[in-house]
GROMACS .gro file of C-alpha atoms in nm:
model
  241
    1UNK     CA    1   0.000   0.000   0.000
    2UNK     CA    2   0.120   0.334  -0.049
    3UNK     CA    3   0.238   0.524   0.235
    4UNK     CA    4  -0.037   0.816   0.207
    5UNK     CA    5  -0.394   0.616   0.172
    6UNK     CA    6  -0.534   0.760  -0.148
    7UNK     CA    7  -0.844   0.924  -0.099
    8UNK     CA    8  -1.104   1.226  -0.268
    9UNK     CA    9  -1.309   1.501  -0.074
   10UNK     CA   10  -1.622   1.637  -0.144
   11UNK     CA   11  -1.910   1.836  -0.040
   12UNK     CA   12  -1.998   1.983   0.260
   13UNK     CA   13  -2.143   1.895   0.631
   14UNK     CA   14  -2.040   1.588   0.854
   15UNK     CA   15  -1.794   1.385   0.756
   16UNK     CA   16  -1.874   1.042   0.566
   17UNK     CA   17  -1.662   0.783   0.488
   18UNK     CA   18  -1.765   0.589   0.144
   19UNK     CA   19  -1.598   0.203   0.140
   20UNK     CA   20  -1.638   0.055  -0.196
   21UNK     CA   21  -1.678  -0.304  -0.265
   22UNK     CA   22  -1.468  -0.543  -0.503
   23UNK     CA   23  -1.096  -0.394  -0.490
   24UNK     CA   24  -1.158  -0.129  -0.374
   25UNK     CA   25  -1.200   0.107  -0.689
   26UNK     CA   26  -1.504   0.400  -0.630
   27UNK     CA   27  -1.560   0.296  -1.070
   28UNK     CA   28  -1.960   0.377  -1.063
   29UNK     CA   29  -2.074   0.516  -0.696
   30UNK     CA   30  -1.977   0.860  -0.855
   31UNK     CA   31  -2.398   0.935  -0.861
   32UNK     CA   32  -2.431   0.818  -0.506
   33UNK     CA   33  -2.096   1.061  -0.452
   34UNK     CA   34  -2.271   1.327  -0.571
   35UNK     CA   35  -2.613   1.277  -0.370
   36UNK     CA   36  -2.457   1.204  -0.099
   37UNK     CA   37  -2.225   1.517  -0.111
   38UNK     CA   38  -2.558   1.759  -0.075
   39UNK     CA   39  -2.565   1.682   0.325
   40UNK     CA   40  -2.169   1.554   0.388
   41UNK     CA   41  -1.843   1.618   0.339
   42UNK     CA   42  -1.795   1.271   0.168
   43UNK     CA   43  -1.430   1.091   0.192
   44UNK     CA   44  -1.404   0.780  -0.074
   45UNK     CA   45  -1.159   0.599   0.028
   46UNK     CA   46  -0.937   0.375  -0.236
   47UNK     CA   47  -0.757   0.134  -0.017
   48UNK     CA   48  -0.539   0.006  -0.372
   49UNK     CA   49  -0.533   0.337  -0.520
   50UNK     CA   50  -0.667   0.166  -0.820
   51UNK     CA   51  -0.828   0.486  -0.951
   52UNK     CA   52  -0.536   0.700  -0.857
   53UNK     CA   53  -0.278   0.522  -1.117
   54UNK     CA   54  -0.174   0.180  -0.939
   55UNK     CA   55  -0.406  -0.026  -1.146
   56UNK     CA   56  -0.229  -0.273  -1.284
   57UNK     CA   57   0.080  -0.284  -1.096
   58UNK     CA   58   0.138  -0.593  -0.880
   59UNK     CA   59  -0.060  -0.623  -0.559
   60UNK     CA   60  -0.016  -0.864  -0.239
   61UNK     CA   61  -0.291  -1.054  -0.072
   62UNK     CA   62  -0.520  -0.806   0.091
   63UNK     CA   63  -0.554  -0.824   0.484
   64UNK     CA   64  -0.912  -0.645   0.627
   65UNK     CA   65  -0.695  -0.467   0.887
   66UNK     CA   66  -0.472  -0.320   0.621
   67UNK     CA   67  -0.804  -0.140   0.485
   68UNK     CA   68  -0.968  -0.061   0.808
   69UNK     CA   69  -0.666   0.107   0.940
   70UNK     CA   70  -0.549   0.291   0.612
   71UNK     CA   71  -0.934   0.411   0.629
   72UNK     CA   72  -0.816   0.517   0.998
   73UNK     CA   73  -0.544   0.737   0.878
   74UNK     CA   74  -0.770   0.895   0.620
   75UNK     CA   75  -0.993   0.989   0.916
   76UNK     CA   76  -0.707   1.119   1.080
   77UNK     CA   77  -0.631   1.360   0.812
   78UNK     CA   78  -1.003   1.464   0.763
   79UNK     CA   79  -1.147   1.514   1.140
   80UNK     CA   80  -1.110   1.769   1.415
   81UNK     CA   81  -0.936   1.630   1.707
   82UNK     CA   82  -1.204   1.436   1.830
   83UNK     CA   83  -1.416   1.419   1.583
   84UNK     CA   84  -1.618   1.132   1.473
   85UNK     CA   85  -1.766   1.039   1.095
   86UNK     CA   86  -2.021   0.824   0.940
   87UNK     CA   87  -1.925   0.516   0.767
   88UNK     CA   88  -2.104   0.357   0.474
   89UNK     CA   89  -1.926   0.004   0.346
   90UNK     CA   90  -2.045  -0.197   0.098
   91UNK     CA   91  -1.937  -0.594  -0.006
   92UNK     CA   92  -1.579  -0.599   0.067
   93UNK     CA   93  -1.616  -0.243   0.194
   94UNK     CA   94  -1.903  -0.329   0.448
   95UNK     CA   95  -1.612  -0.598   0.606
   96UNK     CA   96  -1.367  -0.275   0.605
   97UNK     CA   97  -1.596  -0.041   0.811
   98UNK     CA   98  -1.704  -0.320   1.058
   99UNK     CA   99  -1.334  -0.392   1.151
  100UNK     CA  100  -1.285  -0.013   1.156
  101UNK     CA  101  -1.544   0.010   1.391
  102UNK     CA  102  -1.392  -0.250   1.597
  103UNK     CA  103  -1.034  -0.137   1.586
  104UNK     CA  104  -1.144   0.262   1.640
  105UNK     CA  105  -1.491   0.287   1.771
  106UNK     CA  106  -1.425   0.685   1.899
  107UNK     CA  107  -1.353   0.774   1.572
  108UNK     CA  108  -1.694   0.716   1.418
  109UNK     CA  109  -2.067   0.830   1.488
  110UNK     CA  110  -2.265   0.495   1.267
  111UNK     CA  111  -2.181   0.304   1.015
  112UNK     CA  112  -2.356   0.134   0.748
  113UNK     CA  113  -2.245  -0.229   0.672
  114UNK     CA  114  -2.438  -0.317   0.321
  115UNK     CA  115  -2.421  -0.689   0.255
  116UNK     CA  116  -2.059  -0.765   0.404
  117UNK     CA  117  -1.991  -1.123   0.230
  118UNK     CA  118  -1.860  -1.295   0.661
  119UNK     CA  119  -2.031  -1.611   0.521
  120UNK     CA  120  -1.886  -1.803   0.748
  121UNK     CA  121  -2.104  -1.684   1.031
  122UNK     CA  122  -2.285  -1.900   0.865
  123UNK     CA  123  -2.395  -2.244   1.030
  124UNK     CA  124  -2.295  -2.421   0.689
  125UNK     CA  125  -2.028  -2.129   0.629
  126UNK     CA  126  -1.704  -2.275   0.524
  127UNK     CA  127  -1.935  -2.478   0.275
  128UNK     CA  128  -2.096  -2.204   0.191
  129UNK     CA  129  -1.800  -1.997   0.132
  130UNK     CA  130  -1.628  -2.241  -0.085
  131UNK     CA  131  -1.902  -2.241  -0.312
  132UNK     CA  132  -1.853  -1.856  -0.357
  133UNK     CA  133  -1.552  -1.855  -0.407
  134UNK     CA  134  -1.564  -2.132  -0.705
  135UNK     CA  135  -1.837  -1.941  -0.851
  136UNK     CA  136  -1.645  -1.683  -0.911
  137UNK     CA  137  -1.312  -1.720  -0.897
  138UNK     CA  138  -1.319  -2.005  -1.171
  139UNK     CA  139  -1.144  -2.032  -1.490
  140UNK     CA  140  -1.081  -1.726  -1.726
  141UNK     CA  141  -1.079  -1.462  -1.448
  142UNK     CA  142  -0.958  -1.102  -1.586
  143UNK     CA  143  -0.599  -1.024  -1.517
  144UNK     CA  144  -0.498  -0.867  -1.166
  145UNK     CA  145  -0.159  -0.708  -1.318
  146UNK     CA  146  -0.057  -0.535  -1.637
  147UNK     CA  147  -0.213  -0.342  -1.907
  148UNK     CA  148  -0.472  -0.559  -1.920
  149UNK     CA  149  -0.561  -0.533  -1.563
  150UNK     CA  150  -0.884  -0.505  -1.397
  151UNK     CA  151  -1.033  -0.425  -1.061
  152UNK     CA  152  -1.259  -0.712  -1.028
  153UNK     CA  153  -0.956  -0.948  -1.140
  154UNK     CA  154  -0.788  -0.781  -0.833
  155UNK     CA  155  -1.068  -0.850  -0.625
  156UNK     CA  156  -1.078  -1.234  -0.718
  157UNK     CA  157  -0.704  -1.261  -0.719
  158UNK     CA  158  -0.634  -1.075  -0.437
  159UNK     CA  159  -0.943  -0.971  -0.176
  160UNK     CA  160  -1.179  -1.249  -0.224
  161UNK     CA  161  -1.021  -1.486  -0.019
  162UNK     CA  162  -0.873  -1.338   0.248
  163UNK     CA  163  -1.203  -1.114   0.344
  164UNK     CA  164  -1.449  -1.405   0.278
  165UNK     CA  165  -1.259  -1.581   0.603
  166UNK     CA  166  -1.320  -1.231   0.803
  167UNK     CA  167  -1.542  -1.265   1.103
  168UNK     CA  168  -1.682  -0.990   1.339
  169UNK     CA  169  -1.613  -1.054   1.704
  170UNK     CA  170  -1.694  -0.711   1.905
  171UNK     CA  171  -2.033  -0.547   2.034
  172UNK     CA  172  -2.158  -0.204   1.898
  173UNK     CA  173  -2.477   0.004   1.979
  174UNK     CA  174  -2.342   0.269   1.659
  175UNK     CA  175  -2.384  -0.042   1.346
  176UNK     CA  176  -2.690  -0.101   1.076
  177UNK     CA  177  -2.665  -0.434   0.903
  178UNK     CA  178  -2.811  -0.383   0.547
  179UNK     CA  179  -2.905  -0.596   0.236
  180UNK     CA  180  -3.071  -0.561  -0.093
  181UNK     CA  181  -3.464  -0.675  -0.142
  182UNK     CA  182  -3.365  -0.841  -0.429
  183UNK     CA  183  -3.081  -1.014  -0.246
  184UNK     CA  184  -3.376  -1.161  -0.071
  185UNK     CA  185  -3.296  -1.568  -0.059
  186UNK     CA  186  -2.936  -1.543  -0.128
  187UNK     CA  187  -2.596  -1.575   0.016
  188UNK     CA  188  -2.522  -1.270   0.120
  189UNK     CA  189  -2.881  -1.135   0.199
  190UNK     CA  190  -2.904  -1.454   0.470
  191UNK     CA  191  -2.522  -1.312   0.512
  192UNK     CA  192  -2.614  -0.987   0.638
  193UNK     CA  193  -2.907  -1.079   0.842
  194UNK     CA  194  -2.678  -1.324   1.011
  195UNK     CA  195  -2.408  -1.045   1.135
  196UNK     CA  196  -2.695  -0.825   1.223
  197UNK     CA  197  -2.800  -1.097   1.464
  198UNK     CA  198  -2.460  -1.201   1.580
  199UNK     CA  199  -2.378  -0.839   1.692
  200UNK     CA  200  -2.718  -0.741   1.763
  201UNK     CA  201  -2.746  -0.458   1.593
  202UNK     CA  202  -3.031  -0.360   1.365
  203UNK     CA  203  -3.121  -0.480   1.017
  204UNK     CA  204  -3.261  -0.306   0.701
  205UNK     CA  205  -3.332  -0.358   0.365
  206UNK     CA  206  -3.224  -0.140   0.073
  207UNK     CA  207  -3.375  -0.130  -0.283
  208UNK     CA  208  -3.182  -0.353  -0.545
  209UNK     CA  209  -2.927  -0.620  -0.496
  210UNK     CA  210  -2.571  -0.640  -0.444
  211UNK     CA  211  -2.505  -0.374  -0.638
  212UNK     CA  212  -2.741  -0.109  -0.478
  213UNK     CA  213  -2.548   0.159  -0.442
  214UNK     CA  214  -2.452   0.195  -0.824
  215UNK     CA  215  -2.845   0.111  -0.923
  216UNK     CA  216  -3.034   0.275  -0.668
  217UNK     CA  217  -2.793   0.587  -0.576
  218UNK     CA  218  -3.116   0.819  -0.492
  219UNK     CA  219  -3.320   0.591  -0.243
  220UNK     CA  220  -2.936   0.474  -0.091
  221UNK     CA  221  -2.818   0.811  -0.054
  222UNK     CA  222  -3.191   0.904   0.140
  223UNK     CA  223  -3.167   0.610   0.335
  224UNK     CA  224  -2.806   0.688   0.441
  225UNK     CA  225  -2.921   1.029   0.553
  226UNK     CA  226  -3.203   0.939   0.707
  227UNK     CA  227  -3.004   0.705   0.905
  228UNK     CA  228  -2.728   0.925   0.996
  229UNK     CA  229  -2.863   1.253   1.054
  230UNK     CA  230  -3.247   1.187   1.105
  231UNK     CA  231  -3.521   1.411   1.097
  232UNK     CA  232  -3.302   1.680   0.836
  233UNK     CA  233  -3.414   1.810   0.498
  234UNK     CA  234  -3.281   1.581   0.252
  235UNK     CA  235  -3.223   1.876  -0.066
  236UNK     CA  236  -3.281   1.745  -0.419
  237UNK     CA  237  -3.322   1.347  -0.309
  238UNK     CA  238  -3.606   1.100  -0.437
  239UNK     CA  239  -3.722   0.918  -0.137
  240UNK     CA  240  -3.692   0.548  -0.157
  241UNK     CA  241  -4.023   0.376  -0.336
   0.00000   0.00000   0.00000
């Protein structure tokens, strides 16, 4: 990792931390960004620096700490002494904010965990895992290094592994569990309602499916809101249908 976590600012209001899934490249939240931006100051944070020139150079297997505390020292940069953000994860992300919530609970208000993939939580977990992980890390996966390069061959090559094996052990009263309705019956829907229950924190539903936040950036950026600052004007936002 480099030694300065790459990160972009922007907007205005309280801080919010935005944890992609896959590899860690923001590629497609930029109209969640942008809602999202009208009530917070809102920190993306590229653990890889994938979209900041490293894509395609050669990458080592991916440890959830590593993220969770380069996402500390972006924090660090961005807060007041004493400050605390929001934190919205998502996939691989939503497995990045929980540990940072674990590791450096003063330095955050809520966070948002959307479908983190800790299958094996799981009663039938390792199983269940494995079968992820052949579905899609099979043959004729995209290159992780060289021109050619792409994020989600980092992901499988790289993240996929290592994050699937990733398993919550701490108690919060400052953590919402969510999952897509149309995750509804799979993996990582019965995923998320599982670390909901294990740390007994509440669970919520979000329109679309895994990949909510790029589909449904109006009703996610509402719901976000709503959840961190409730009871404010939302300006220019859709509510959720």
């Amino acid at each position: 990792m480099a030694d300065r976590p790459h990160h972009d600012v922007t907007g205005r209001g309280p801080v919010l931390l935005l944890m992609p899934g896959g590899a860690g490249h923001p590629m497609g939240l930029g109209p969640l960004t942008g809602r999202l931006a009208r009530r917070f100051t809102v920190v993306t944070y590229d653990p890889l620096g994938l979209a900041h020139g490293r894509l395609g150079l050669p990458v080592a297997e991916q440890r959830v700490a590593d993220w969770s505390e380069g996402a500390h020292r972006v924090l660090e940069e961005v807060l007041p002494p004493g400050g605390r953000a929001y934190a919205f994860g998502t996939s691989s992300g939503g497995i990045a904010v929980l540990d940072l919530l674990a590791r450096h609970p003063e330095r955050l208000a809520h966070v948002v965990a959307h479908e983190p993939p800790c299958v094996t939580l799981l009663p039938d977990g390792a199983r269940r895992r494995q079968e992820l992980i052949d579905g899609l890390d099979g043959p004729g996966r995209p290159p992780a290094e060289g021109e050619s390069a792409t994020p989600m061959g980092v992901f499988l090559a790289h993240v996929l592994r290592p994050f699937t094996a990733w398993t919550p052990r701490f108690t919060t009263d400052r953590l919402t569990v969510a999952a897509g309705t149309a995750s509804r019956g799979q993996l990582l829907h019965d995923t998320a309602r599982r670390v909901a229950e294990h740390l007994d924190s509440p669970f919520v539903e979000y329109p679309g499916g895994h990949l909510g936040a790029l589909d449904h950036p109006d009703a996610h950026a509402a719901l976000l809101g709503d959840t961190f600052l409730p009871g404010t004007a939302r300006p220019g936002l859709t509510p959720p249908r």
